[in-house]
Short mmCIF file of C-alpha atoms in Angstrom, two decimals:
data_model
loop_
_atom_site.label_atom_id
_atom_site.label_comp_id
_atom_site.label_asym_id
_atom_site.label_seq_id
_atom_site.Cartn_x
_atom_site.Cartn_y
_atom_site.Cartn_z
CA UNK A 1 -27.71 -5.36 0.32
CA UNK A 2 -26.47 -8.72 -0.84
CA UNK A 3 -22.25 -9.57 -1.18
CA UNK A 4 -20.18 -12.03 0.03
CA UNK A 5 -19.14 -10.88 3.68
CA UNK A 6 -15.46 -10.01 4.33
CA UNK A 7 -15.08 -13.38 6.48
CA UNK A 8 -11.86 -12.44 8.74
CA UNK A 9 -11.87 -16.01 10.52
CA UNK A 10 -10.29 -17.36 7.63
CA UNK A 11 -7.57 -14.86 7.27
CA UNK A 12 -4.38 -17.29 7.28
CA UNK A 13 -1.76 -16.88 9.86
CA UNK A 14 0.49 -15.05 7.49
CA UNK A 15 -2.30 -12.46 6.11
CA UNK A 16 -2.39 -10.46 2.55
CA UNK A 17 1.05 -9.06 1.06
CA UNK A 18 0.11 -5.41 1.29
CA UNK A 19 0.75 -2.90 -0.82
CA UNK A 20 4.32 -2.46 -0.80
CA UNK A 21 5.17 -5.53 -0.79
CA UNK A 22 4.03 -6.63 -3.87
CA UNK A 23 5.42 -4.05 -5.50
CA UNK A 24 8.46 -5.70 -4.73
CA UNK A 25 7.66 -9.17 -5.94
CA UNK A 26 8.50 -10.35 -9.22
CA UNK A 27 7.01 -8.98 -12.02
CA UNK A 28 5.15 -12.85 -13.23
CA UNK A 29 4.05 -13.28 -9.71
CA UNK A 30 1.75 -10.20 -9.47
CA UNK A 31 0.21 -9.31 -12.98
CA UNK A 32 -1.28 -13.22 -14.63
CA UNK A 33 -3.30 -13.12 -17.55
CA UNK A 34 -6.43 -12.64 -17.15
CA UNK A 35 -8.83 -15.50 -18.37
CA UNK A 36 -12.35 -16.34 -17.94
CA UNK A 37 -10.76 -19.08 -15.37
CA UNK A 38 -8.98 -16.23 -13.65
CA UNK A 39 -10.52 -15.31 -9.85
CA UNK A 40 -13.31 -13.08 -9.58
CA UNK A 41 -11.20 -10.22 -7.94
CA UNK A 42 -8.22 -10.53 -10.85
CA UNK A 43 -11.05 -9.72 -13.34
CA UNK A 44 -12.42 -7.14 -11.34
CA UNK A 45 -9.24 -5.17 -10.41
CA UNK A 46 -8.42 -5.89 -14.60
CA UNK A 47 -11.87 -4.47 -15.92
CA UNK A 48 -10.98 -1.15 -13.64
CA UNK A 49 -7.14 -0.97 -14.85
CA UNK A 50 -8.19 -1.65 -18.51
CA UNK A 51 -10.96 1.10 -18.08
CA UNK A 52 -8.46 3.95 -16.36
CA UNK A 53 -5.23 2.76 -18.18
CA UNK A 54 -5.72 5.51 -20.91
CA UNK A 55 -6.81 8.33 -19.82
CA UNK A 56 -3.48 7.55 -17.56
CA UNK A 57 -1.54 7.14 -20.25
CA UNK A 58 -2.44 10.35 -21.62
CA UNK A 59 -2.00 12.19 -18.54
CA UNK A 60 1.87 11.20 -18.55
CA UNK A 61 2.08 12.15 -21.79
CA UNK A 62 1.19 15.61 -20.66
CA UNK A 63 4.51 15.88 -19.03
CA UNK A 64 8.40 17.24 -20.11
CA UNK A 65 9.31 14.54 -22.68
CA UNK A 66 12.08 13.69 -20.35
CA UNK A 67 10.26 13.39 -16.85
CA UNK A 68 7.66 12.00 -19.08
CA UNK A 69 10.01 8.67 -20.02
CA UNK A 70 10.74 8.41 -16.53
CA UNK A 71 6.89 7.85 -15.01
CA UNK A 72 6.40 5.17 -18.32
CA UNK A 73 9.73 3.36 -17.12
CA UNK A 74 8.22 3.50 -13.21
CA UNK A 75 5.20 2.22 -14.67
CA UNK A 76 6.82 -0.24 -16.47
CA UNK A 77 6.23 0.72 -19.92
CA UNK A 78 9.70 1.48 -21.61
CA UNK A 79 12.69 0.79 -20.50
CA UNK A 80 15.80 3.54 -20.15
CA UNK A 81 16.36 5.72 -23.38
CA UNK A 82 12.30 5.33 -24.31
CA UNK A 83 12.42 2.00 -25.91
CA UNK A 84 8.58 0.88 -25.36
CA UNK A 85 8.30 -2.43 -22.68
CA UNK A 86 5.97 -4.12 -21.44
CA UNK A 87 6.73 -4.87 -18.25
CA UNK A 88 5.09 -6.52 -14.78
CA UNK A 89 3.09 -3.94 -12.92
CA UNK A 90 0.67 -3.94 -9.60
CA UNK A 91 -2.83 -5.27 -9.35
CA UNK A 92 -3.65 -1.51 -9.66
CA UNK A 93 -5.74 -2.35 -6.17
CA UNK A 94 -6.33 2.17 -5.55
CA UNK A 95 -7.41 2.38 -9.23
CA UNK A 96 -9.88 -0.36 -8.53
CA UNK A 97 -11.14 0.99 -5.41
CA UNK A 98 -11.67 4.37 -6.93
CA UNK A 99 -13.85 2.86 -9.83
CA UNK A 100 -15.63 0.82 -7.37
CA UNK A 101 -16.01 3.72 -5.00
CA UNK A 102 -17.60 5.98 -7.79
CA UNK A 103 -20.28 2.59 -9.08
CA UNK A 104 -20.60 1.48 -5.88
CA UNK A 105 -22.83 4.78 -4.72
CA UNK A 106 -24.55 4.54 -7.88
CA UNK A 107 -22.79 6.14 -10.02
CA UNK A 108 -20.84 5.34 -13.68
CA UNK A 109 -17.71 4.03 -13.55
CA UNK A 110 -16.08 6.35 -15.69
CA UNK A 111 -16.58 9.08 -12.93
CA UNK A 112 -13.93 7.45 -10.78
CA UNK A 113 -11.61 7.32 -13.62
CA UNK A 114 -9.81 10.94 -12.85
CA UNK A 115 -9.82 9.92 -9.35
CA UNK A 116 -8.17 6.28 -10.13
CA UNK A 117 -5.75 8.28 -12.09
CA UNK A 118 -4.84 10.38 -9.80
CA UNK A 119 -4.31 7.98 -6.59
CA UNK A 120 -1.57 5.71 -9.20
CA UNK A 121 0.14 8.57 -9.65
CA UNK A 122 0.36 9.74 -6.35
CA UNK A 123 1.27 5.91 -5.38
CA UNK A 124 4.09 5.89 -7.86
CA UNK A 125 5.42 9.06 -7.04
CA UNK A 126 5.59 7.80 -3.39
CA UNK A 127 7.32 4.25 -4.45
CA UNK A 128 9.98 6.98 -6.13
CA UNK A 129 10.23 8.69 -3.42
CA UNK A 130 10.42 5.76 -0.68
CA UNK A 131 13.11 4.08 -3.07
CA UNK A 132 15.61 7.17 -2.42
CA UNK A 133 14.47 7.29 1.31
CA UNK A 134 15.51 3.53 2.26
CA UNK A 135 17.89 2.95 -0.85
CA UNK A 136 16.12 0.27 -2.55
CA UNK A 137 18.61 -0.51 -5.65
CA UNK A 138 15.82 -2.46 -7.14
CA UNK A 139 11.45 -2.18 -7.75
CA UNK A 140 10.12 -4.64 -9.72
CA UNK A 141 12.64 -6.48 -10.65
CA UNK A 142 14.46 -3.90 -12.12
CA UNK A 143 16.99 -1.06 -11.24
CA UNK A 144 14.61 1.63 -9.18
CA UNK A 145 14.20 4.65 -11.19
CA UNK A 146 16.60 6.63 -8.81
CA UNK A 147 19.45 4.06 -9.49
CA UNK A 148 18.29 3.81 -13.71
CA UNK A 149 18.11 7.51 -14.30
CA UNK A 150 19.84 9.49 -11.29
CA UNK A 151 18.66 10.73 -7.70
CA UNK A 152 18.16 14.51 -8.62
CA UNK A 153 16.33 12.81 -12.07
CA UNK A 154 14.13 10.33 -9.86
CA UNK A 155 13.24 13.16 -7.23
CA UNK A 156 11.61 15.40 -10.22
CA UNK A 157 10.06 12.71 -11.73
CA UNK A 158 8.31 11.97 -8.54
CA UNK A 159 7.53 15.57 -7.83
CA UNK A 160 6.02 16.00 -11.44
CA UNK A 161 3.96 12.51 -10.74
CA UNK A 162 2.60 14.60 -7.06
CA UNK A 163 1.51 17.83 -9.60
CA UNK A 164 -0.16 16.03 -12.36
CA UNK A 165 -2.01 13.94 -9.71
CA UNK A 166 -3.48 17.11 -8.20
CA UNK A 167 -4.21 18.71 -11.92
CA UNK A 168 -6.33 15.26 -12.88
CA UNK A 169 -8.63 15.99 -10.12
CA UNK A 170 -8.53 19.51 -10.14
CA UNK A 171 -9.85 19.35 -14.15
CA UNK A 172 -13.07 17.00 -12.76
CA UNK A 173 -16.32 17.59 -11.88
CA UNK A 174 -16.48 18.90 -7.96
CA UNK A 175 -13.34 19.53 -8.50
CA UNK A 176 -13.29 21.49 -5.28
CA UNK A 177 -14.20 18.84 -2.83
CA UNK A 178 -12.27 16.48 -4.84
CA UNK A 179 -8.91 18.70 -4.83
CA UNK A 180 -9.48 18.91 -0.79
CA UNK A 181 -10.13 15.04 -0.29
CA UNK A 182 -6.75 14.41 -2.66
CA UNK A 183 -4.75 16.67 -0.62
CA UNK A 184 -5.63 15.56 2.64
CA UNK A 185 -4.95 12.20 1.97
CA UNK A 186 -1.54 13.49 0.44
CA UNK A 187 -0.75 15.39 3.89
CA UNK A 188 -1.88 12.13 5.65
CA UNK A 189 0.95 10.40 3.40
CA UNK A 190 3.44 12.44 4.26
CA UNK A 191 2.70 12.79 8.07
CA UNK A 192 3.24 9.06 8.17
CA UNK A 193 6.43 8.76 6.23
CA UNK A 194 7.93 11.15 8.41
CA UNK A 195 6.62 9.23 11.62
CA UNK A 196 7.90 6.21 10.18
CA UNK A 197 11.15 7.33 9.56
CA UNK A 198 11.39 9.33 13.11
CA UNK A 199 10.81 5.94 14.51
CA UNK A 200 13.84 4.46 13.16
CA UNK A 201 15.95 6.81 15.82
CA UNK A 202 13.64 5.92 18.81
CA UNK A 203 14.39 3.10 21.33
CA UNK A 204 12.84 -0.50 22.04
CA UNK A 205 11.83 0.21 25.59
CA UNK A 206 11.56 2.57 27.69
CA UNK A 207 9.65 5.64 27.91
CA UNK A 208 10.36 7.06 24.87
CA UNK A 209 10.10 3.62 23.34
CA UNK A 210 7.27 3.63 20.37
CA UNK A 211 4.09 2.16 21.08
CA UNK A 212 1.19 -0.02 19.26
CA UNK A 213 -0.81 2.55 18.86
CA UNK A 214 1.38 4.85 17.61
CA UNK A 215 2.00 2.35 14.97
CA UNK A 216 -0.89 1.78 13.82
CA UNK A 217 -1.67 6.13 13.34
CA UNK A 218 1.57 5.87 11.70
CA UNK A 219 0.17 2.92 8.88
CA UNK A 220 -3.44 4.89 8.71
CA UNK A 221 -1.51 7.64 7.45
CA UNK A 222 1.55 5.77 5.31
CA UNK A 223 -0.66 3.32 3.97
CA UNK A 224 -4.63 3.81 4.92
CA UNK A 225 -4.97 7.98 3.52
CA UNK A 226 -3.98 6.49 0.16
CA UNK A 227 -6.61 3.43 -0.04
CA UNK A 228 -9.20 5.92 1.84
CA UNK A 229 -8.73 8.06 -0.79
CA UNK A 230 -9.24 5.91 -3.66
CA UNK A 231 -12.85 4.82 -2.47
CA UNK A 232 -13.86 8.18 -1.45
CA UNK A 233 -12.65 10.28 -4.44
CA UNK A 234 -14.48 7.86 -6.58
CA UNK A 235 -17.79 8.28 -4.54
CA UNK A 236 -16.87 12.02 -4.38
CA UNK A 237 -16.16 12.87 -8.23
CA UNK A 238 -19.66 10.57 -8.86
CA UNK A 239 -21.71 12.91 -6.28
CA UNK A 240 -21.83 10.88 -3.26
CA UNK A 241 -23.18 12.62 -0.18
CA UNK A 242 -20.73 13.64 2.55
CA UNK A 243 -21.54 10.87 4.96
CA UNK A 244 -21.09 8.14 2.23
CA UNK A 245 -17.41 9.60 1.27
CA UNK A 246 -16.58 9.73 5.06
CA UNK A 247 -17.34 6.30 5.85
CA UNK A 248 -15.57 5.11 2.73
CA UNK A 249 -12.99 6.50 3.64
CA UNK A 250 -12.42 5.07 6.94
CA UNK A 251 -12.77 1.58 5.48
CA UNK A 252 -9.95 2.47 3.34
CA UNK A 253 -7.77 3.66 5.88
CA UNK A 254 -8.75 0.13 7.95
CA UNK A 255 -7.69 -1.46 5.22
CA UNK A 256 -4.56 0.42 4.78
CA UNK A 257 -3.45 -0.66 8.57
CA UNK A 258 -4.72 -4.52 7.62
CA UNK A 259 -2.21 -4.00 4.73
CA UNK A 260 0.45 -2.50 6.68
CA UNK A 261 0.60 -5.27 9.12
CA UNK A 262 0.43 -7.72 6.94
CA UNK A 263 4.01 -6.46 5.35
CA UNK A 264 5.44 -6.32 8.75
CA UNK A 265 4.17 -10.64 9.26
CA UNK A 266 5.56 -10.98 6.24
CA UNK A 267 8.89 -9.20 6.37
CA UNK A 268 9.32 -11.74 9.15
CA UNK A 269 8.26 -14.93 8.34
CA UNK A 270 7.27 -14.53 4.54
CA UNK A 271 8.50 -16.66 1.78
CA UNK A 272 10.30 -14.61 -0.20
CA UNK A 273 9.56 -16.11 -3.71
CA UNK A 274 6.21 -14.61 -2.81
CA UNK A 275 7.09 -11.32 -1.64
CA UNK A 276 9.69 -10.18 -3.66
CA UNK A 277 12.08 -9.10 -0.18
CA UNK A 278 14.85 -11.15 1.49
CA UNK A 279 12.87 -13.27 4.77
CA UNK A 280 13.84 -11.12 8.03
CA UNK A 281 15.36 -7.77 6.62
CA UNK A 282 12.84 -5.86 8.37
CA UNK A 283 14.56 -7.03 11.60
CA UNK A 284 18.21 -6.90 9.97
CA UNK A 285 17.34 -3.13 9.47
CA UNK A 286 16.07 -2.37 13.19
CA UNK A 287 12.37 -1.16 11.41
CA UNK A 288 9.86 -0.97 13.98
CA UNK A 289 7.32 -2.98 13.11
CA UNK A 290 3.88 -3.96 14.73
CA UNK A 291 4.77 -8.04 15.73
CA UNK A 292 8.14 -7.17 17.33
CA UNK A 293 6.58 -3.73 19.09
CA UNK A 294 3.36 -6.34 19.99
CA UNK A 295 6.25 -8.22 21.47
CA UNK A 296 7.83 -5.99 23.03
CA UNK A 297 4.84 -4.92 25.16
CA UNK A 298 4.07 -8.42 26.29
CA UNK A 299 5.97 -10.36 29.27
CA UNK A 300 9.38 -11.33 28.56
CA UNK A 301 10.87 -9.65 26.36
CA UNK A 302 14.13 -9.07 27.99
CA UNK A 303 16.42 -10.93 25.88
CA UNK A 304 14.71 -9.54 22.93
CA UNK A 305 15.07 -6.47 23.84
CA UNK A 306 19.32 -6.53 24.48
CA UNK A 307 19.22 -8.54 20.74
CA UNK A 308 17.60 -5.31 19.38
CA UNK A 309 19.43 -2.72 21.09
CA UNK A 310 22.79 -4.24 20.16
CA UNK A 311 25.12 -1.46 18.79
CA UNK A 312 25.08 -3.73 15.54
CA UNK A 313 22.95 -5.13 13.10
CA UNK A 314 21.90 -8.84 13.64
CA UNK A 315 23.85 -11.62 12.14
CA UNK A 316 21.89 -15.15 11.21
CA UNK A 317 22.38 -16.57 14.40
CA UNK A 318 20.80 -13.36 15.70
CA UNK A 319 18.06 -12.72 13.55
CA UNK A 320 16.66 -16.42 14.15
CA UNK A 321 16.65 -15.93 17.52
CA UNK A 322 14.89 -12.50 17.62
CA UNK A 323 12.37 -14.05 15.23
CA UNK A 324 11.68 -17.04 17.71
CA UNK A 325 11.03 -14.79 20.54
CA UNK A 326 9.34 -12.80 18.69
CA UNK A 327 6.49 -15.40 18.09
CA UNK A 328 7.09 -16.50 21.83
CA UNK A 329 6.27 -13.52 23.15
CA UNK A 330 2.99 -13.42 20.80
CA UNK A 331 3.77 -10.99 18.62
CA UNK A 332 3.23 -12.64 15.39
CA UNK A 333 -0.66 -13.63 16.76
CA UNK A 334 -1.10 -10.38 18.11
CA UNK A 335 0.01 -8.87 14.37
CA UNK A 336 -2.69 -10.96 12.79
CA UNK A 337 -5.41 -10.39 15.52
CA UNK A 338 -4.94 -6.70 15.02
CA UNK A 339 -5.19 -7.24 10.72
CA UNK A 340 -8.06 -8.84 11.16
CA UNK A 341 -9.94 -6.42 13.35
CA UNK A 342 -9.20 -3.70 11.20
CA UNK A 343 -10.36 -5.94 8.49
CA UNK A 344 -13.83 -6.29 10.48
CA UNK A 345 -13.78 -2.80 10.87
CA UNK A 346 -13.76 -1.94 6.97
CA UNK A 347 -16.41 -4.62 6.19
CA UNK A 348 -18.50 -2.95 9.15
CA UNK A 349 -18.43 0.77 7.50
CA UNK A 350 -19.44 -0.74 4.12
CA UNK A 351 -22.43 -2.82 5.47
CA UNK A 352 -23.73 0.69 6.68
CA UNK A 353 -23.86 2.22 3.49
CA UNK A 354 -26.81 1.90 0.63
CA UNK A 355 -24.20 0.59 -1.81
CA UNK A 356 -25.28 -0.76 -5.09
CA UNK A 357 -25.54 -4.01 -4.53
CA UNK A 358 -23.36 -5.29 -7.74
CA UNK A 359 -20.67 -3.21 -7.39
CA UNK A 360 -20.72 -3.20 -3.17
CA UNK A 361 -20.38 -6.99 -4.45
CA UNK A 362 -17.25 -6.77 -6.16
CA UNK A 363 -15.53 -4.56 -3.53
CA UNK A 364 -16.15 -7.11 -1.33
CA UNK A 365 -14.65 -9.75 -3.50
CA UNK A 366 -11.44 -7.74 -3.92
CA UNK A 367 -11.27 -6.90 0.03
CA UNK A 368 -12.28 -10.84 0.72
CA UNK A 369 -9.41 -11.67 -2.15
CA UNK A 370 -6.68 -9.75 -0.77
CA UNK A 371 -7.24 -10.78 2.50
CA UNK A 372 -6.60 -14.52 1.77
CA UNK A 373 -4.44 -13.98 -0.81
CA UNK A 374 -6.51 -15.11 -3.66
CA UNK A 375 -5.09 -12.67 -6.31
#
């Protein structure tokens, strides 16, 4: 099998914006025209969004007229009252992984299409959801869809985004394997949200403190199940053998942790013109996040620790000073150490498989791309 190798020694210091957020970053800054100049992976991930965008299209228009206008403004296509827009939207990085999953074992790439469909709905519906959650005014650049249309409005929009996702898959071929692998990555997601937010009420240190690894089952489930999912419900829908989906799978979900610590470097010492998120608001906010827990667990953390249990949230002074001893402590190298072996671990499980070499190719090339920030 021939590709270019997932080469994790170059990852840079501050690795890949994950998923989240560049769904925060400005809409010019994540969706470029694509040219024949353009990267390899931004024509890749394009060819696979171009090829799913309408049978996703007609899927939301398959909805209440009303809930319907609400998925095309989270998806940036109209703005509030219908008007049509055109606004920025992701890299579409699941539907890509679900077209590659479904060519990469040999099969056409229009059998991953209900399966790419289905994992951007269920991502959007999430993004709805996690907007209420941690009251995020804005996605996108523009007013979330809970703030533009209502709570109660945004909640059934998200809900209705969760059904039709199940539906697409359950009207495929194998639909029955297919429905299972969709809703056990959708149990996944929802096991980690709530871990994540549990976290939020446990403390620093101590015995109840929450720990590394922990964590990192917490961002397999919040942010790998999804990514898993796309690979192996493409493989799945285009008749890939059990073992195959399994280990694509897994990949995903390393990825998804890779991703999920990446956010956390960056929510720390990211520029924010590039991710879309004021620099240190995930330590403003308390969030546990893998560099400060790293931190935490290392030797001397004590004056970190009394910064972060203080009855109030950080000021400047504060924040710069947690952030500092945060990186003294080694918890922004242990945060990229640990991205990059889960990167190594993805790029292991896919140099196991019989992939198609062309397509195994291009995965590669968008894995390889996101990790050093190429697209």
């Amino acid at each position: 099998m021939t590709s270019t190798a997932l080469d994790v020694s170059t990852v840079p210091a501050v690795v890949t914006v994950s998923a989240a957020a560049a769904d925060r970053a400005a809409p010019e800054d994540r969706t470029p025209p694509v040219t024949p100049g353009s990267p390899p992976a931004a024509r890749v991930l394009h060819r696979c969004r171009e090829l799913a965008a309408p049978a996703l299209a007609e899927a939301i228009g398959t909805l209440h007229p009303w809930v319907a206008e609400m998925a095309r403004y989270a998806f940036g296509r109209c703005e509030v009252g219908g008007a049509p827009a055109d606004h920025g939207q992701g890299k579409g990085v699941r539907q890509a992984l679900a077209v590659l999953g479904a060519e990469a074992v040999r099969g056409p790439a229009e059998a991953g299409v209900p399966a790419a469909v289905a994992v951007e709905l269920v991502h959007v519906f999430s993004l709805l959801h996690d907007d209420i959650m941690d009251g995020d005014a804005l996605r996108r650049g523009r007013p979330a869809v809970w703030k533009a249309y209502g709570t109660g409005p945004a909640v059934l929009a998200g809900d209705a985004l969760f059904a039709l996702a199940v539906e697409t898959v359950a009207l495929a071929p194998r639909s029955g394997s297919a429905v299972r692998q969709l809703t056990s990555a959708l149990g996944d997601l929802v096991r980690g949200q709530a871990d994540d937010l549990l976290f939020a009420d446990r403390p620093w240190t101590g015995p109840d403190a929450v720990r590394v690894a922990e964590y990192e089952v917490m961002a397999e489930r919040k942010t790998g199940a999804l990514l898993g999912c796309a690979l192996a419900l493409g493989a799945r829908l285009a008749g890939a053998p059990d073992p195959a989906v399994t280990a694509l799978d897994r990949a995903g979900r390393h990825l998804g942790v890779a991703f999920q610590i990446a956010d956390d470097v960056l929510g720390i010492w990211g520029d924010p013109q590039v991710t879309g998120k004021p620099v240190h608001g995930d330590l403003r906010q308390g969030k546990k996040t893998l560099p400060v827990l790293a931190a935490l667990g290392g030797a001397g953390y004590g004056e970190l620790a009394e910064l972060l249990a203080a009855p109030h949230s950080l000021d400047a002074a504060g924040v710069r000073r947690a952030t500092a001893l945060v990186e003294r402590a080694g918890g922004r190298a242990a945060a990229v150490r640990e991205a990059r072996r889960h990167l190594a671990a993805a790029e292991a499980l896919l140099a196991g498989l019989p992939l198609a070499p062309g397509p195994a190719a291009e995965l590669r090339t968008v894995l390889s791309a996101l990790a050093d920030r190429a697209i």
